Amino acid sequence: MGATKNMVRGTIYTSVYVVTTIILPFLLFNWVRNLQIPLVGEITLTQENYENIIFWIVAFGLIISGCAFFSYSSPKQSIRRTVFALIQVIVNCLYLWSYKFSGATEILFNFNISGYPGFLSLNLQTMVLVYMGVYFLTIVLKIYDLVDFSINRKKIRENRMKA
């Protein structure tokens, strides 16, 4: 029963990661690409930028979702779970980094109010760097877990047999 429960849990988490890393960003960028505000202006997102953003979102989203399956379908306090969780965090960093370099963090809004043209630029790169700092701390925590589970492997197995 434990293996089936782990597989179901892994499938559920994989589905959550597919929705949050692929489907929602895809729908958001598709909506932004077609967004036009009447009498004011439009948000500029070229076809080349759009294709580049979508490529990286799908590529890293699939890798993250695959790692999520293997991480969450593994037993708790196992080295396998920790290794896949570490890989998943590193790929999450690359996923965020792809937002920065694909042009998704720079939003340019052209507007024309009463015949006066202008533009507004929104740069979200600093926010990505803050998230990268949090992920760095998560990587340190996962490495600590890996070392801890490797050192205490025998004790963890004994406790698992007792339960």
Backbone as JSON Lines, residues from 0, in Angstrom:
{"i":0,"aa":"M","n":[0.81,-1.2,0.0],"ca":[0.0,0.0,0.0],"c":[0.85,1.26,0.0]}
{"i":1,"aa":"G","n":[2.05,1.2,0.63],"ca":[2.91,2.37,0.71],"c":[3.4,2.81,-0.66]}
{"i":2,"aa":"A","n":[3.75,1.84,-1.51],"ca":[4.25,2.19,-2.85],"c":[3.15,2.83,-3.69]}
{"i":3,"aa":"T","n":[1.94,2.33,-3.59],"ca":[0.82,2.91,-4.34],"c":[0.54,4.33,-3.87]}
{"i":4,"aa":"K","n":[0.58,4.51,-2.57],"ca":[0.35,5.84,-2.0],"c":[1.42,6.82,-2.5]}
{"i":5,"aa":"N","n":[2.67,6.38,-2.53],"ca":[3.76,7.24,-3.02],"c":[3.58,7.58,-4.49]}
{"i":6,"aa":"M","n":[3.15,6.62,-5.29],"ca":[2.95,6.87,-6.72],"c":[1.81,7.86,-6.96]}
{"i":7,"aa":"V","n":[0.74,7.71,-6.2],"ca":[-0.39,8.65,-6.31],"c":[0.05,10.05,-5.9]}
{"i":8,"aa":"R","n":[0.8,10.13,-4.79],"ca":[1.3,11.43,-4.33],"c":[2.22,12.05,-5.38]}
{"i":9,"aa":"G","n":[3.09,11.25,-5.97],"ca":[3.98,11.75,-7.02],"c":[3.21,12.25,-8.23]}
{"i":10,"aa":"T","n":[2.15,11.54,-8.62],"ca":[1.32,11.96,-9.76],"c":[0.59,13.26,-9.46]}
{"i":11,"aa":"I","n":[0.09,13.39,-8.24],"ca":[-0.63,14.62,-7.87],"c":[0.32,15.81,-7.9]}
{"i":12,"aa":"Y","n":[1.5,15.67,-7.32],"ca":[2.45,16.78,-7.32],"c":[2.95,17.1,-8.72]}
{"i":13,"aa":"T","n":[3.12,16.08,-9.55],"ca":[3.5,16.33,-10.94],"c":[2.43,17.15,-11.65]}
{"i":14,"aa":"S","n":[1.17,16.82,-11.42],"ca":[0.07,17.58,-12.02],"c":[0.07,19.03,-11.55]}
{"i":15,"aa":"V","n":[0.33,19.23,-10.27],"ca":[0.38,20.6,-9.74],"c":[1.52,21.37,-10.39]}
{"i":16,"aa":"Y","n":[2.67,20.76,-10.54],"ca":[3.8,21.45,-11.17],"c":[3.56,21.7,-12.65]}
{"i":17,"aa":"V","n":[2.89,20.79,-13.34],"ca":[2.56,21.03,-14.76],"c":[1.66,22.26,-14.89]}
{"i":18,"aa":"V","n":[0.67,22.35,-14.02],"ca":[-0.25,23.5,-14.07],"c":[0.47,24.79,-13.74]}
{"i":19,"aa":"T","n":[1.29,24.79,-12.67],"ca":[1.9,26.05,-12.22],"c":[3.12,26.47,-13.03]}
{"i":20,"aa":"T","n":[3.84,25.53,-13.63],"ca":[5.04,25.92,-14.37],"c":[4.86,25.95,-15.88]}
{"i":21,"aa":"I","n":[3.82,25.32,-16.4],"ca":[3.64,25.31,-17.85],"c":[2.32,25.97,-18.25]}
{"i":22,"aa":"I","n":[1.21,25.46,-17.76],"ca":[-0.1,25.9,-18.25],"c":[-0.4,27.34,-17.87]}
{"i":23,"aa":"L","n":[-0.26,27.7,-16.58],"ca":[-0.57,29.07,-16.17],"c":[0.34,30.12,-16.82]}
{"i":24,"aa":"P","n":[1.68,29.91,-16.86],"ca":[2.52,30.89,-17.58],"c":[2.19,30.97,-19.07]}
{"i":25,"aa":"F","n":[1.89,29.82,-19.69],"ca":[1.53,29.84,-21.1],"c":[0.27,30.68,-21.33]}
{"i":26,"aa":"L","n":[-0.76,30.46,-20.51],"ca":[-2.0,31.23,-20.65],"c":[-1.77,32.71,-20.36]}
{"i":27,"aa":"L","n":[-0.94,33.01,-19.36],"ca":[-0.65,34.41,-19.03],"c":[0.05,35.13,-20.16]}
{"i":28,"aa":"F","n":[1.09,34.53,-20.72],"ca":[1.82,35.19,-21.81],"c":[1.0,35.25,-23.08]}
{"i":29,"aa":"N","n":[0.15,34.27,-23.31],"ca":[-0.75,34.32,-24.46],"c":[-1.75,35.47,-24.3]}
{"i":30,"aa":"W","n":[-2.26,35.67,-23.08],"ca":[-3.18,36.76,-22.8],"c":[-2.5,38.11,-22.95]}
{"i":31,"aa":"V","n":[-1.26,38.23,-22.42],"ca":[-0.52,39.49,-22.51],"c":[-0.18,39.81,-23.97]}
{"i":32,"aa":"R","n":[0.14,38.8,-24.73],"ca":[0.5,39.01,-26.14],"c":[-0.67,39.58,-26.93]}
{"i":33,"aa":"N","n":[-1.88,39.19,-26.59],"ca":[-3.06,39.65,-27.32],"c":[-3.78,40.8,-26.62]}
{"i":34,"aa":"L","n":[-3.19,41.33,-25.56],"ca":[-3.84,42.38,-24.78],"c":[-3.75,43.74,-25.48]}
{"i":35,"aa":"Q","n":[-4.87,44.36,-25.67],"ca":[-4.93,45.72,-26.2],"c":[-5.92,46.5,-25.37]}
{"i":36,"aa":"I","n":[-5.49,47.69,-24.93],"ca":[-6.36,48.54,-24.14],"c":[-6.89,49.63,-25.06]}
{"i":37,"aa":"P","n":[-8.22,49.69,-25.27],"ca":[-8.78,50.66,-26.21],"c":[-8.48,52.1,-25.79]}
{"i":38,"aa":"L","n":[-8.18,52.93,-26.77],"ca":[-7.91,54.36,-26.62],"c":[-6.66,54.68,-25.83]}
{"i":39,"aa":"V","n":[-5.94,53.66,-25.35],"ca":[-4.73,53.95,-24.58],"c":[-3.5,53.36,-25.26]}
{"i":40,"aa":"G","n":[-3.47,52.07,-25.49],"ca":[-2.3,51.49,-26.13],"c":[-2.29,49.98,-26.03]}
{"i":41,"aa":"E","n":[-1.11,49.42,-26.23],"ca":[-0.95,47.98,-26.21],"c":[0.38,47.61,-25.58]}
{"i":42,"aa":"I","n":[0.46,46.39,-25.09],"ca":[1.71,45.89,-24.53],"c":[2.48,45.23,-25.67]}
{"i":43,"aa":"T","n":[3.75,45.59,-25.79],"ca":[4.56,45.1,-26.88],"c":[5.23,43.78,-26.49]}
{"i":44,"aa":"L","n":[4.92,42.73,-27.22],"ca":[5.56,41.43,-27.07],"c":[5.67,40.84,-28.47]}
{"i":45,"aa":"T","n":[6.87,40.85,-29.03],"ca":[7.06,40.4,-30.39],"c":[6.91,38.88,-30.48]}
{"i":46,"aa":"Q","n":[6.69,38.4,-31.68],"ca":[6.52,36.97,-31.91],"c":[7.78,36.2,-31.52]}
{"i":47,"aa":"E","n":[8.94,36.77,-31.81],"ca":[10.2,36.11,-31.48],"c":[10.37,36.0,-29.96]}
{"i":48,"aa":"N","n":[10.08,37.07,-29.24],"ca":[10.17,37.01,-27.78],"c":[9.17,36.0,-27.21]}
{"i":49,"aa":"Y","n":[7.96,36.02,-27.75],"ca":[6.91,35.11,-27.28],"c":[7.34,33.65,-27.47]}
{"i":50,"aa":"E","n":[7.85,33.31,-28.63],"ca":[8.28,31.93,-28.9],"c":[9.44,31.53,-28.01]}
{"i":51,"aa":"N","n":[10.36,32.45,-27.77],"ca":[11.51,32.19,-26.91],"c":[11.05,31.94,-25.47]}
{"i":52,"aa":"I","n":[10.16,32.77,-24.98],"ca":[9.63,32.61,-23.61],"c":[8.9,31.28,-23.47]}
{"i":53,"aa":"I","n":[8.02,30.99,-24.4],"ca":[7.24,29.75,-24.32],"c":[8.13,28.51,-24.41]}
{"i":54,"aa":"F","n":[9.15,28.55,-25.26],"ca":[10.07,27.41,-25.37],"c":[10.72,27.1,-24.02]}
{"i":55,"aa":"W","n":[11.27,28.12,-23.37],"ca":[11.96,27.89,-22.11],"c":[11.0,27.51,-21.0]}
{"i":56,"aa":"I","n":[9.8,28.07,-21.0],"ca":[8.81,27.7,-19.98],"c":[8.44,26.23,-20.11]}
{"i":57,"aa":"V","n":[8.19,25.77,-21.32],"ca":[7.81,24.37,-21.52],"c":[8.98,23.43,-21.24]}
{"i":58,"aa":"A","n":[10.18,23.79,-21.7],"ca":[11.34,22.92,-21.51],"c":[11.65,22.72,-20.04]}
{"i":59,"aa":"F","n":[11.8,23.81,-19.31],"ca":[12.12,23.66,-17.89],"c":[10.92,23.18,-17.09]}
{"i":60,"aa":"G","n":[9.71,23.52,-17.5],"ca":[8.51,23.05,-16.81],"c":[8.39,21.53,-16.86]}
{"i":61,"aa":"L","n":[8.72,20.94,-18.0],"ca":[8.67,19.48,-18.11],"c":[9.73,18.81,-17.23]}
{"i":62,"aa":"I","n":[10.93,19.39,-17.18],"ca":[11.98,18.82,-16.34],"c":[11.61,18.94,-14.86]}
{"i":63,"aa":"I","n":[11.07,20.1,-14.47],"ca":[10.65,20.3,-13.08],"c":[9.55,19.31,-12.71]}
{"i":64,"aa":"S","n":[8.6,19.13,-13.6],"ca":[7.49,18.21,-13.33],"c":[7.97,16.77,-13.21]}
{"i":65,"aa":"G","n":[8.91,16.37,-14.05],"ca":[9.48,15.02,-13.96],"c":[10.24,14.81,-12.66]}
{"i":66,"aa":"C","n":[11.04,15.8,-12.27],"ca":[11.76,15.7,-10.99],"c":[10.79,15.67,-9.82]}
{"i":67,"aa":"A","n":[9.68,16.42,-9.93],"ca":[8.68,16.43,-8.86],"c":[8.09,15.04,-8.68]}
{"i":68,"aa":"F","n":[7.83,14.35,-9.79],"ca":[7.28,12.99,-9.67],"c":[8.24,12.08,-8.91]}
{"i":69,"aa":"F","n":[9.51,12.08,-9.32],"ca":[10.46,11.18,-8.67],"c":[10.74,11.59,-7.23]}
{"i":70,"aa":"S","n":[10.72,12.89,-6.97],"ca":[10.95,13.37,-5.61],"c":[9.8,13.01,-4.68]}
{"i":71,"aa":"Y","n":[8.58,13.27,-5.1],"ca":[7.43,13.05,-4.22],"c":[6.94,11.6,-4.2]}
{"i":72,"aa":"S","n":[7.38,10.78,-5.14],"ca":[6.99,9.37,-5.1],"c":[8.0,8.52,-4.34]}
{"i":73,"aa":"S","n":[9.07,9.14,-3.88],"ca":[10.08,8.43,-3.1],"c":[9.71,8.46,-1.62]}
{"i":74,"aa":"P","n":[10.19,7.47,-0.86],"ca":[9.91,7.47,0.58],"c":[10.55,8.67,1.29]}
{"i":75,"aa":"K","n":[9.94,9.09,2.39],"ca":[10.47,10.21,3.17],"c":[11.83,9.82,3.75]}
{"i":76,"aa":"Q","n":[12.7,10.8,3.87],"ca":[14.05,10.65,4.41],"c":[14.9,9.67,3.61]}
{"i":77,"aa":"S","n":[14.63,9.55,2.32],"ca":[15.46,8.68,1.48],"c":[16.44,9.54,0.68]}
{"i":78,"aa":"I","n":[17.55,8.93,0.36],"ca":[18.57,9.65,-0.42],"c":[18.03,9.95,-1.81]}
{"i":79,"aa":"R","n":[17.27,9.05,-2.39],"ca":[16.69,9.27,-3.72],"c":[15.79,10.5,-3.72]}
{"i":80,"aa":"R","n":[14.95,10.62,-2.71],"ca":[14.05,11.78,-2.63],"c":[14.85,13.07,-2.5]}
{"i":81,"aa":"T","n":[15.88,13.06,-1.69],"ca":[16.7,14.25,-1.5],"c":[17.45,14.63,-2.76]}
{"i":82,"aa":"V","n":[17.98,13.65,-3.47],"ca":[18.72,13.94,-4.71],"c":[17.78,14.55,-5.75]}
{"i":83,"aa":"F","n":[16.6,13.97,-5.93],"ca":[15.66,14.53,-6.91],"c":[15.13,15.89,-6.46]}
{"i":84,"aa":"A","n":[14.97,16.09,-5.15],"ca":[14.54,17.41,-4.66],"c":[15.62,18.44,-4.93]}
{"i":85,"aa":"L","n":[16.88,18.07,-4.75],"ca":[17.99,18.97,-5.04],"c":[18.05,19.31,-6.53]}
{"i":86,"aa":"I","n":[17.89,18.3,-7.37],"ca":[17.87,18.54,-8.82],"c":[16.7,19.45,-9.18]}
{"i":87,"aa":"Q","n":[15.56,19.21,-8.55],"ca":[14.37,20.02,-8.85],"c":[14.6,21.48,-8.46]}
{"i":88,"aa":"V","n":[15.23,21.73,-7.33],"ca":[15.5,23.11,-6.91],"c":[16.47,23.78,-7.88]}
{"i":89,"aa":"I","n":[17.47,23.06,-8.31],"ca":[18.43,23.62,-9.27],"c":[17.74,23.94,-10.6]}
{"i":90,"aa":"V","n":[16.87,23.04,-11.06],"ca":[16.13,23.3,-12.3],"c":[15.15,24.46,-12.12]}
{"i":91,"aa":"N","n":[14.58,24.6,-10.91],"ca":[13.73,25.77,-10.63],"c":[14.53,27.06,-10.77]}
{"i":92,"aa":"C","n":[15.79,27.04,-10.32],"ca":[16.65,28.21,-10.5],"c":[16.86,28.51,-11.98]}
{"i":93,"aa":"L","n":[17.11,27.48,-12.76],"ca":[17.27,27.68,-14.2],"c":[15.98,28.17,-14.85]}
{"i":94,"aa":"Y","n":[14.85,27.69,-14.36],"ca":[13.54,28.13,-14.84],"c":[13.37,29.63,-14.61]}
{"i":95,"aa":"L","n":[13.68,30.09,-13.4],"ca":[13.59,31.52,-13.11],"c":[14.6,32.31,-13.92]}
{"i":96,"aa":"W","n":[15.8,31.75,-14.07],"ca":[16.83,32.43,-14.85],"c":[16.4,32.56,-16.32]}
{"i":97,"aa":"S","n":[15.65,31.57,-16.8],"ca":[15.18,31.65,-18.19],"c":[14.16,32.77,-18.35]}
{"i":98,"aa":"Y","n":[13.4,33.07,-17.32],"ca":[12.5,34.23,-17.37],"c":[13.3,35.5,-17.57]}
{"i":99,"aa":"K","n":[14.4,35.6,-16.86],"ca":[15.22,36.82,-16.95],"c":[15.83,36.98,-18.34]}
{"i":100,"aa":"F","n":[16.36,35.91,-18.9],"ca":[17.07,36.04,-20.18],"c":[16.21,35.84,-21.41]}
{"i":101,"aa":"S","n":[14.97,35.41,-21.24],"ca":[14.1,35.28,-22.4],"c":[13.35,36.58,-22.68]}
{"i":102,"aa":"G","n":[13.45,37.54,-21.78],"ca":[12.77,38.81,-21.98],"c":[11.42,38.88,-21.29]}
{"i":103,"aa":"A","n":[11.08,37.88,-20.51],"ca":[9.78,37.85,-19.85],"c":[9.69,38.82,-18.67]}
{"i":104,"aa":"T","n":[10.84,39.25,-18.15],"ca":[10.82,40.15,-17.0],"c":[10.82,41.62,-17.39]}
{"i":105,"aa":"E","n":[10.89,41.9,-18.66],"ca":[10.85,43.29,-19.12],"c":[9.58,43.51,-19.92]}
{"i":106,"aa":"I","n":[8.69,44.31,-19.37],"ca":[7.41,44.58,-20.01],"c":[7.41,46.01,-20.51]}
{"i":107,"aa":"L","n":[7.14,46.19,-21.79],"ca":[7.1,47.51,-22.39],"c":[5.67,47.82,-22.79]}
{"i":108,"aa":"F","n":[5.16,48.93,-22.31],"ca":[3.78,49.33,-22.55],"c":[3.77,50.65,-23.3]}
{"i":109,"aa":"N","n":[3.33,50.61,-24.55],"ca":[3.21,51.83,-25.36],"c":[1.79,52.37,-25.22]}
{"i":110,"aa":"F","n":[1.68,53.67,-25.03],"ca":[0.35,54.25,-24.91],"c":[0.29,55.58,-25.65]}
{"i":111,"aa":"N","n":[-0.93,55.99,-25.92],"ca":[-1.18,57.25,-26.61],"c":[-2.43,57.85,-25.98]}
{"i":112,"aa":"I","n":[-2.24,58.85,-25.14],"ca":[-3.34,59.5,-24.46],"c":[-3.51,60.9,-25.03]}
{"i":113,"aa":"S","n":[-4.65,61.15,-25.61],"ca":[-5.01,62.46,-26.19],"c":[-3.95,62.95,-27.17]}
{"i":114,"aa":"G","n":[-3.42,62.05,-27.95],"ca":[-2.45,62.43,-28.97],"c":[-1.03,62.53,-28.47]}
{"i":115,"aa":"Y","n":[-0.77,62.26,-27.22],"ca":[0.57,62.31,-26.65],"c":[1.09,60.89,-26.46]}
{"i":116,"aa":"P","n":[2.04,60.5,-27.31],"ca":[2.57,59.13,-27.21],"c":[3.54,59.01,-26.03]}
{"i":117,"aa":"G","n":[3.66,57.81,-25.54],"ca":[4.6,57.54,-24.46],"c":[4.77,56.05,-24.26]}
{"i":118,"aa":"F","n":[5.63,55.71,-23.33],"ca":[5.82,54.3,-23.02],"c":[6.14,54.14,-21.54]}
{"i":119,"aa":"L","n":[5.87,52.97,-21.06],"ca":[6.14,52.61,-19.67],"c":[6.87,51.28,-19.69]}
{"i":120,"aa":"S","n":[7.99,51.23,-19.01],"ca":[8.78,50.0,-18.96],"c":[8.79,49.48,-17.54]}
{"i":121,"aa":"L","n":[8.5,48.19,-17.39],"ca":[8.48,47.55,-16.08],"c":[9.53,46.44,-16.09]}
{"i":122,"aa":"N","n":[10.5,46.55,-15.19],"ca":[11.6,45.59,-15.13],"c":[11.48,44.77,-13.85]}
{"i":123,"aa":"L","n":[11.29,43.47,-13.98],"ca":[11.09,42.57,-12.84],"c":[12.32,41.71,-12.54]}
{"i":124,"aa":"Q","n":[13.49,42.11,-13.07],"ca":[14.69,41.3,-12.89],"c":[15.15,41.23,-11.45]}
{"i":125,"aa":"T","n":[14.95,42.3,-10.69],"ca":[15.36,42.29,-9.29],"c":[14.55,41.28,-8.49]}
{"i":126,"aa":"M","n":[13.27,41.17,-8.82],"ca":[12.42,40.19,-8.15],"c":[12.92,38.77,-8.42]}
{"i":127,"aa":"V","n":[13.37,38.52,-9.63],"ca":[13.91,37.2,-9.96],"c":[15.17,36.93,-9.14]}
{"i":128,"aa":"L","n":[16.0,37.95,-8.96],"ca":[17.22,37.77,-8.17],"c":[16.91,37.49,-6.7]}
{"i":129,"aa":"V","n":[15.85,38.09,-6.16],"ca":[15.44,37.8,-4.79],"c":[15.02,36.33,-4.67]}
{"i":130,"aa":"Y","n":[14.23,35.85,-5.63],"ca":[13.84,34.44,-5.62],"c":[15.05,33.53,-5.75]}
{"i":131,"aa":"M","n":[16.04,33.95,-6.53],"ca":[17.26,33.15,-6.67],"c":[17.98,33.04,-5.32]}
{"i":132,"aa":"G","n":[17.96,34.09,-4.52],"ca":[18.55,34.03,-3.19],"c":[17.84,33.03,-2.3]}
{"i":133,"aa":"V","n":[16.53,33.01,-2.36],"ca":[15.75,32.05,-1.58],"c":[16.06,30.63,-2.05]}
{"i":134,"aa":"Y","n":[16.15,30.44,-3.36],"ca":[16.47,29.1,-3.88],"c":[17.88,28.69,-3.48]}
{"i":135,"aa":"F","n":[18.81,29.64,-3.38],"ca":[20.16,29.3,-2.93],"c":[20.11,28.73,-1.52]}
{"i":136,"aa":"L","n":[19.33,29.36,-0.64],"ca":[19.2,28.84,0.72],"c":[18.53,27.47,0.73]}
{"i":137,"aa":"T","n":[17.59,27.25,-0.17],"ca":[16.94,25.94,-0.28],"c":[17.94,24.88,-0.74]}
{"i":138,"aa":"I","n":[18.83,25.25,-1.66],"ca":[19.86,24.32,-2.13],"c":[20.77,23.93,-0.97]}
{"i":139,"aa":"V","n":[21.15,24.9,-0.15],"ca":[22.0,24.6,1.01],"c":[21.27,23.63,1.94]}
{"i":140,"aa":"L","n":[19.98,23.84,2.17],"ca":[19.19,22.96,3.03],"c":[19.11,21.55,2.45]}
{"i":141,"aa":"K","n":[18.9,21.43,1.14],"ca":[18.81,20.1,0.51],"c":[20.16,19.36,0.58]}
{"i":142,"aa":"I","n":[21.26,20.1,0.43],"ca":[22.58,19.47,0.54],"c":[22.8,18.97,1.97]}
{"i":143,"aa":"Y","n":[22.38,19.78,2.95],"ca":[22.47,19.34,4.34],"c":[21.64,18.07,4.58]}
{"i":144,"aa":"D","n":[20.41,18.04,4.03],"ca":[19.58,16.85,4.16],"c":[20.25,15.63,3.54]}
{"i":145,"aa":"L","n":[20.87,15.82,2.38],"ca":[21.55,14.71,1.7],"c":[22.68,14.15,2.56]}
{"i":146,"aa":"V","n":[23.47,15.04,3.12],"ca":[24.57,14.6,3.99],"c":[24.01,13.92,5.24]}
{"i":147,"aa":"D","n":[22.98,14.51,5.84],"ca":[22.38,13.94,7.05],"c":[21.79,12.56,6.78]}
{"i":148,"aa":"F","n":[21.05,12.41,5.7],"ca":[20.45,11.12,5.4],"c":[21.5,10.08,5.03]}
{"i":149,"aa":"S","n":[22.61,10.51,4.45],"ca":[23.69,9.57,4.12],"c":[24.4,9.09,5.38]}
{"i":150,"aa":"I","n":[24.65,10.0,6.32],"ca":[25.35,9.63,7.55],"c":[24.45,8.76,8.44]}
{"i":151,"aa":"N","n":[23.19,9.12,8.56],"ca":[22.26,8.42,9.45],"c":[21.41,7.38,8.72]}
{"i":152,"aa":"R","n":[21.91,6.84,7.66],"ca":[21.16,5.91,6.83],"c":[20.71,4.66,7.6]}
{"i":153,"aa":"K","n":[21.62,4.12,8.4],"ca":[21.3,2.91,9.14],"c":[20.2,3.17,10.18]}
{"i":154,"aa":"K","n":[20.29,4.28,10.88],"ca":[19.31,4.63,11.9],"c":[17.93,4.9,11.27]}
{"i":155,"aa":"I","n":[17.91,5.54,10.12],"ca":[16.65,5.83,9.42],"c":[15.98,4.51,9.01]}
{"i":156,"aa":"R","n":[16.76,3.57,8.5],"ca":[16.21,2.26,8.1],"c":[15.66,1.5,9.31]}
{"i":157,"aa":"E","n":[16.36,1.56,10.43],"ca":[15.88,0.88,11.64],"c":[14.55,1.48,12.11]}
{"i":158,"aa":"N","n":[14.46,2.8,12.09],"ca":[13.22,3.46,12.48],"c":[12.07,3.14,11.54]}
{"i":159,"aa":"R","n":[12.38,2.99,10.25],"ca":[11.35,2.65,9.26],"c":[10.84,1.23,9.49]}
{"i":160,"aa":"M","n":[11.73,0.33,9.87],"ca":[11.31,-1.06,10.12],"c":[10.44,-1.17,11.37]}
{"i":161,"aa":"K","n":[10.69,-0.3,12.36],"ca":[9.91,-0.32,13.59],"c":[8.5,0.21,13.37]}
{"i":162,"aa":"A","n":[8.37,1.16,12.46],"ca":[7.04,1.78,12.24],"c":[6.12,0.96,11.42]}
